[in-house]
Coordinates of N, CA and C in Angstrom, one line a residue:
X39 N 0.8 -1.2 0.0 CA 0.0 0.0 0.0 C 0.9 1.2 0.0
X40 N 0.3 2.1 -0.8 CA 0.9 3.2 -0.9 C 1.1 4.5 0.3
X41 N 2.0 5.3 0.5 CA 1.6 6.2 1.6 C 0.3 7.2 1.4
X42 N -0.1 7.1 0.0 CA -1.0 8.4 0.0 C -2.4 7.3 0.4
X43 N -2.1 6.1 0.2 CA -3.7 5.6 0.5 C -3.9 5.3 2.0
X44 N -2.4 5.4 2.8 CA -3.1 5.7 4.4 C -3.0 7.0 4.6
X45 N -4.3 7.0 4.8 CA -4.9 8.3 5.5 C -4.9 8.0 6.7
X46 N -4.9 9.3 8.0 CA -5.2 9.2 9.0 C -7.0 9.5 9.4
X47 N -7.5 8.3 9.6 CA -9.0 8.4 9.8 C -9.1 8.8 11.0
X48 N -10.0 9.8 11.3 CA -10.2 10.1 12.9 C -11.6 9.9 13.0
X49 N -11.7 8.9 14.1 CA -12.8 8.5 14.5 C -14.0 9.1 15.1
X50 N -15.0 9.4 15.7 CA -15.4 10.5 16.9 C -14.8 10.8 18.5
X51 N -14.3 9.0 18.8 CA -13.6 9.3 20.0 C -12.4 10.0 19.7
X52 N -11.4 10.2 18.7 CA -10.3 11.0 18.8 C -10.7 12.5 18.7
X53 N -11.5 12.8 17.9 CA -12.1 14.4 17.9 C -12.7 14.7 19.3
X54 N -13.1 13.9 20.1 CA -13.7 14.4 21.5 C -12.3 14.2 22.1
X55 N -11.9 14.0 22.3 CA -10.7 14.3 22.8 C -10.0 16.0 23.4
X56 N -9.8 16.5 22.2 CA -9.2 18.1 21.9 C -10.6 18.5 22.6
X57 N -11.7 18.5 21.5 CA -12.8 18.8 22.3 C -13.2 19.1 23.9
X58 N -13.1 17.6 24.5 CA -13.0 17.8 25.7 C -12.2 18.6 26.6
X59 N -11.0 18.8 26.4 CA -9.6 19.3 26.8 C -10.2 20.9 26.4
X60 N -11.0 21.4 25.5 CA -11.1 22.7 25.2 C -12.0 23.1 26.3
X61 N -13.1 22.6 26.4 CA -14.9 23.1 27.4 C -13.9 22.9 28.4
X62 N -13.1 22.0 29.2 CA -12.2 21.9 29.8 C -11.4 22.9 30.6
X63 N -10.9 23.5 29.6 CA -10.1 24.4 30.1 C -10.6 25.9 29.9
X64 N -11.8 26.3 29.4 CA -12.2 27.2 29.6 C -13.4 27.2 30.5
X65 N -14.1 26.0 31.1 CA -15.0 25.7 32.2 C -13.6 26.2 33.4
X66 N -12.4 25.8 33.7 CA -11.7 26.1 34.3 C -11.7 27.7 35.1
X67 N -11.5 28.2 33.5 CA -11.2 30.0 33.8 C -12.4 30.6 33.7
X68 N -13.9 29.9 33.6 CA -14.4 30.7 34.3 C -15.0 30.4 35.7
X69 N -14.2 29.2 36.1 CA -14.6 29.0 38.1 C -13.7 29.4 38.8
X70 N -12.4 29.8 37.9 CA -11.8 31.1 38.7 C -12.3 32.4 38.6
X71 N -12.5 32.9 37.4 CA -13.2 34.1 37.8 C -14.7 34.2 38.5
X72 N -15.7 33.3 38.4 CA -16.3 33.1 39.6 C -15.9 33.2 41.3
X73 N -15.1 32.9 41.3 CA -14.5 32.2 42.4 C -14.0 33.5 42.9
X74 N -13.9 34.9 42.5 CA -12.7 35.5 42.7 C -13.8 36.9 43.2
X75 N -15.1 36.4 43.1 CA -16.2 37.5 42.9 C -16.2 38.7 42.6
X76 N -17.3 39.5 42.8 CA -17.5 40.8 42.2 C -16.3 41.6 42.6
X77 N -15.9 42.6 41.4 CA -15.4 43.8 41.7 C -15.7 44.6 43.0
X78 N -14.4 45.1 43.6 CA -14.6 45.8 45.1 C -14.9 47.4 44.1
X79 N -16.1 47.8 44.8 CA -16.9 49.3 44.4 C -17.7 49.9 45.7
X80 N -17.4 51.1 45.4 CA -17.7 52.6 46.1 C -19.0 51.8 46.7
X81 N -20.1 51.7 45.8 CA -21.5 51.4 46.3 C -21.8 50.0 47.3
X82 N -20.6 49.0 46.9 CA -20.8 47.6 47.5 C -19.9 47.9 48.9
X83 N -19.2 49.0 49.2 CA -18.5 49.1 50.6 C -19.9 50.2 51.1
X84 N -20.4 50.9 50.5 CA -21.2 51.4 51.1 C -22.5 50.7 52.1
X85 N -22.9 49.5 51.2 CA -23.9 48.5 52.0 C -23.0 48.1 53.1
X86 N -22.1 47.5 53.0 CA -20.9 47.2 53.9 C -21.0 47.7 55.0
X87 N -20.8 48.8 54.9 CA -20.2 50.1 56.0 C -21.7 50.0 57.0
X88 N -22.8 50.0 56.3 CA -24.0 49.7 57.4 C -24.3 48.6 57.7
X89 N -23.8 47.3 57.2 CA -24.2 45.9 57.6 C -23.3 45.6 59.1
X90 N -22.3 46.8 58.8 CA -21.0 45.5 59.5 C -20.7 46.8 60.9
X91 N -21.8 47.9 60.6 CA -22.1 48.4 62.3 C -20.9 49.7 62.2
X92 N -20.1 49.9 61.2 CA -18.9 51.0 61.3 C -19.4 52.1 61.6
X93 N -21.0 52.5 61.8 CA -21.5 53.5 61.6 C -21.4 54.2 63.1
X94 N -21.7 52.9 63.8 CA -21.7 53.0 65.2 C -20.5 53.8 65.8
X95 N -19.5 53.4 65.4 CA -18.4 55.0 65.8 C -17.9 55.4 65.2
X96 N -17.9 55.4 63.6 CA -17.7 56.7 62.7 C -17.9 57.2 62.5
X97 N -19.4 57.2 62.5 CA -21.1 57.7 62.2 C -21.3 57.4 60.5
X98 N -22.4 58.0 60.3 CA -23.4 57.6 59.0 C -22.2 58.0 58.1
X99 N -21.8 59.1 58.0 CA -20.9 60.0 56.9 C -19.5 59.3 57.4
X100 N -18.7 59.2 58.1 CA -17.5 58.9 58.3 C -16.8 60.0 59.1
X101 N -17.6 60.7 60.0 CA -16.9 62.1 60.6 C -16.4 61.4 61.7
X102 N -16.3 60.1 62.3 CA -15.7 60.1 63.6 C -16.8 60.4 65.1
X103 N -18.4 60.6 64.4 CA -19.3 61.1 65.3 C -20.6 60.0 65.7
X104 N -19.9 58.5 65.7 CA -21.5 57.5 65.7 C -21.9 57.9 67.2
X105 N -22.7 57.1 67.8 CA -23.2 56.8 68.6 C -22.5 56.4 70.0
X106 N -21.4 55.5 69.8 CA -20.6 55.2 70.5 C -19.4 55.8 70.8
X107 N -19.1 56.6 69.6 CA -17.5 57.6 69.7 C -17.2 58.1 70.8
X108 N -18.1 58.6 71.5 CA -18.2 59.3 72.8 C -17.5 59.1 73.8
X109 N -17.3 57.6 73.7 CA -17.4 56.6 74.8 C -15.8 55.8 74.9
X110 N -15.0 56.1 73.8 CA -14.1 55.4 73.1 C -13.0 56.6 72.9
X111 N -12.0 56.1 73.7 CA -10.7 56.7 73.4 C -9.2 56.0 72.8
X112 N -8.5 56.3 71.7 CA -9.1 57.9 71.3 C -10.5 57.1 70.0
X113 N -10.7 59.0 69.9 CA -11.8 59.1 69.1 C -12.0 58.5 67.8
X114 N -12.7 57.9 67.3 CA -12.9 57.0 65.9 C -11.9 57.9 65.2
X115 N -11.8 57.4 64.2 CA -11.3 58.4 62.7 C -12.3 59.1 62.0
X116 N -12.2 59.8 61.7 CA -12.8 61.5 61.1 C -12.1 60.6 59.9
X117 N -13.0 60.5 58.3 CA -12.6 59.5 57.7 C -12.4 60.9 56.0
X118 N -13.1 62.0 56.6 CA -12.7 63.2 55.6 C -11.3 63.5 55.9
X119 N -10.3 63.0 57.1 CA -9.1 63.5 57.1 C -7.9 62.8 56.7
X120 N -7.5 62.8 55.5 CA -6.8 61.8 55.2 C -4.9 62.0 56.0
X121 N -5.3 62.9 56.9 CA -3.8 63.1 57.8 C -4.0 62.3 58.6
X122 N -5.1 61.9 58.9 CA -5.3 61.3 60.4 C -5.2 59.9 59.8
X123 N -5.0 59.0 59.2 CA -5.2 57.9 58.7 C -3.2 57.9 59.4
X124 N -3.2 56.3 60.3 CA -2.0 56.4 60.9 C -1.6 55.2 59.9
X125 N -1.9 54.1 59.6 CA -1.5 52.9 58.8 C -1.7 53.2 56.9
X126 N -1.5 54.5 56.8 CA -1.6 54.3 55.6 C -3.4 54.9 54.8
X127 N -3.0 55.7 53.3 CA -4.4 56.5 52.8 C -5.0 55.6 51.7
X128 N -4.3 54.5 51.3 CA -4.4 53.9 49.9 C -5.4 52.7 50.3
X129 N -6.0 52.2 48.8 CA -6.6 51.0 49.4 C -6.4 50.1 50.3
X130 N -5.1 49.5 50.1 CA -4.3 48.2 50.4 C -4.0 48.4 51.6
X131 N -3.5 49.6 52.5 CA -3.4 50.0 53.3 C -5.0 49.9 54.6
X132 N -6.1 50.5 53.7 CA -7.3 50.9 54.8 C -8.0 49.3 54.7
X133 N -7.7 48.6 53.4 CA -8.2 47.0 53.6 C -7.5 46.3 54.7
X134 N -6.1 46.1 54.8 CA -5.3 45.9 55.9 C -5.6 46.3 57.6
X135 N -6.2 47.3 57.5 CA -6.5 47.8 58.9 C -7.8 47.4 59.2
X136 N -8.4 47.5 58.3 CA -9.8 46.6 58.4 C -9.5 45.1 58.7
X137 N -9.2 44.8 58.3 CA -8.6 43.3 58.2 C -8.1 43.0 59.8
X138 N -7.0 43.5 59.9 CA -6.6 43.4 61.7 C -6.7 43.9 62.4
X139 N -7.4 45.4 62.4 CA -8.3 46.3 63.5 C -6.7 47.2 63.6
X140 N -7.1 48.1 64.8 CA -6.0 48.9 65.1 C -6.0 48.6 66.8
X141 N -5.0 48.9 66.9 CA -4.4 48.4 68.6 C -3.7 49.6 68.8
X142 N -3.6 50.1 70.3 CA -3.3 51.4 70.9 C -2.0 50.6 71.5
X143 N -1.1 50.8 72.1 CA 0.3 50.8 72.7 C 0.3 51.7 73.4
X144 N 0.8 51.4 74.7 CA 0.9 53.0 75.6 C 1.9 52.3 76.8
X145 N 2.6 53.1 77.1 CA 3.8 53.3 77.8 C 3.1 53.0 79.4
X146 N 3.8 52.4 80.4 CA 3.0 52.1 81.4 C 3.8 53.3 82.5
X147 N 3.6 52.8 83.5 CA 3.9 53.4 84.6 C 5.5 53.7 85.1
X148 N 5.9 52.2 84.5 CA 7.1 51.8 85.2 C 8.0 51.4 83.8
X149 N 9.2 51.6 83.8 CA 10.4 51.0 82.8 C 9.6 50.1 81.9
X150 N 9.6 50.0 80.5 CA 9.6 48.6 79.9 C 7.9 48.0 79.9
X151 N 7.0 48.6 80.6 CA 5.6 48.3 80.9 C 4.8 49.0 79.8
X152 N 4.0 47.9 79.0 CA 3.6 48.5 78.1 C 2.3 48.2 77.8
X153 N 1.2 48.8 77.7 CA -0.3 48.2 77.6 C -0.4 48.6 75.9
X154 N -1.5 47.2 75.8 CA -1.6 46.9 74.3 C -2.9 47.0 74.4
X155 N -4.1 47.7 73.7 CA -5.7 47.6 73.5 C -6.4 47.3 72.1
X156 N -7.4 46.5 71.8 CA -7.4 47.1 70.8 C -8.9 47.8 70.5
X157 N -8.5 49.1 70.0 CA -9.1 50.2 69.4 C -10.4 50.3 68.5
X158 N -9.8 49.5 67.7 CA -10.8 49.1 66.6 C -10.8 47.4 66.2
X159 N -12.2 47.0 66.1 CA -12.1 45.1 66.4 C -11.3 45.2 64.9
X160 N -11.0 43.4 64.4 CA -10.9 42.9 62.9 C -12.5 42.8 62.3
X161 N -11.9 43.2 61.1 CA -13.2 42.7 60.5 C -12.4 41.5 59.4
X162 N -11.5 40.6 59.8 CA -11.4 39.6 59.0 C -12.1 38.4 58.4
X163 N -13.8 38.4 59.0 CA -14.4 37.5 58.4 C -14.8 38.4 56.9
X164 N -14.3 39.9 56.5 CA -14.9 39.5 55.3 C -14.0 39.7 54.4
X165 N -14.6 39.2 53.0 CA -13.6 38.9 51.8 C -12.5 39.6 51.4
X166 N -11.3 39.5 51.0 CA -10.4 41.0 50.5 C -11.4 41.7 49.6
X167 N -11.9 41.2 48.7 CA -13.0 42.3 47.8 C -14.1 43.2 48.8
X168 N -14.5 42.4 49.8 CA -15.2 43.2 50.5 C -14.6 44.2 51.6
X169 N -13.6 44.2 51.7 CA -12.2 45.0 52.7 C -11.7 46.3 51.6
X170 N -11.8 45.8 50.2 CA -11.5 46.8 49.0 C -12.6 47.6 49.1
X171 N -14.0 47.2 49.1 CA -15.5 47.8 48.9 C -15.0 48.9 49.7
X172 N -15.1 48.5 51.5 CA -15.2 49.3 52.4 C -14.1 50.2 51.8
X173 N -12.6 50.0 52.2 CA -11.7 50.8 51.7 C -12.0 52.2 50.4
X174 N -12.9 51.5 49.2 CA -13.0 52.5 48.3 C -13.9 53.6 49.3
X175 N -15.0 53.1 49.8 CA -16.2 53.7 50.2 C -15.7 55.0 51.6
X176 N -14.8 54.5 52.2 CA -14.1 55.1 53.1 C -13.3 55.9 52.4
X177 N -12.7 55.8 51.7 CA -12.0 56.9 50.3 C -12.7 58.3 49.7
X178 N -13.9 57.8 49.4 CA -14.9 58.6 48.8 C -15.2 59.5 49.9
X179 N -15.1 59.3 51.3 CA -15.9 60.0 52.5 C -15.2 61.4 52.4
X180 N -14.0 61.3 52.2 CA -12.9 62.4 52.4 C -13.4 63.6 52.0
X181 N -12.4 64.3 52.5 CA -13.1 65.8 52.4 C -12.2 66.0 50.7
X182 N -13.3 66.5 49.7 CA -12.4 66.9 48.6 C -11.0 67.8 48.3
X183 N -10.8 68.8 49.3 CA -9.9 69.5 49.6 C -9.0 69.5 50.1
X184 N -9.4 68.2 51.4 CA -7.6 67.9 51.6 C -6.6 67.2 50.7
X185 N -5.9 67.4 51.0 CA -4.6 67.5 50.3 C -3.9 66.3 51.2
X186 N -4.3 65.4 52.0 CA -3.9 65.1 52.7 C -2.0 63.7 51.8
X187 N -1.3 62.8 52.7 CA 0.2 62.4 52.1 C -1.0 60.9 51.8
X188 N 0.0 60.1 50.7 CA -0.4 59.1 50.1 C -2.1 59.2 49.5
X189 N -2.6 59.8 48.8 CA -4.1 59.7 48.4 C -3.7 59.0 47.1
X190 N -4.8 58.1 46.8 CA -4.6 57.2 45.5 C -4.7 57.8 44.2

């Protein structure tokens, strides 16, 4: 037999094959992007910001004036002042602090005696996208004027 009279015959199981391997691997990339959920936005940290109670000592706007502020030293963050932000103005920064709260340090009485409080709880049960939400939404509060170091 000649070479031109073998052909390679492809059967239907060899064409499912590639096939397979294709739905395959783009079923893949999109249960990562599933997986990885919605984009962190201004309006999705805004629900946030009232679900998860921040209102309570920042107040409604982010002045530093909830309900509880009063009561709490020091005083929440005034969230229009981007000078006062001590860990940083940038997303990555205000997700972070959300993430592991903030803790006070203070010098004790005596040599080497140091009290640790913390200030503001974690909010680490929620998502980094949802730590970005709040972060943007906390961003937006700012007073337009300041000028304040690191603004994104």
């Amino acid at each position: 037999a000649s070479s031109c009279m073998r052909r390679s015959r492809r059967t239907p199981m060899t064409l499912a094959a590639p096939l397979a391997l294709a739905v395959c691997i783009v079923g893949v990339g999109a249960l990562v992007a599933c997986d990885r959920g919605p984009e962190p936005s201004v309006d999705a940290g805004r629900d946030l910001y009232r679900q998860n109670g921040c209102a309570s000592c920042h107040g409604p706007d982010g002045r530093g004036d909830g309900p509880v502020a009063k009561t709490i030293e020091p005083r929440p963050r005034d969230f229009r002042d981007a000078s006062a932000f001590k860990q940083g103005t940038d997303v990555a920064s205000i997700a972070d602090t959300i993430a592991t709260g903030v803790m006070e340090h203070s010098q004790g009485n005596s040599s080497g005696d140091q009290h640790h409080r913390q200030v503001m709880p974690q909010f680490n049960h929620l998502s980094e996208s949802e730590r970005h939400s709040l972060a943007l939404y906390v961003i937006s509060l700012r007073n337009p004027l300041d000028t304040g170091r690191n603004q994104p």
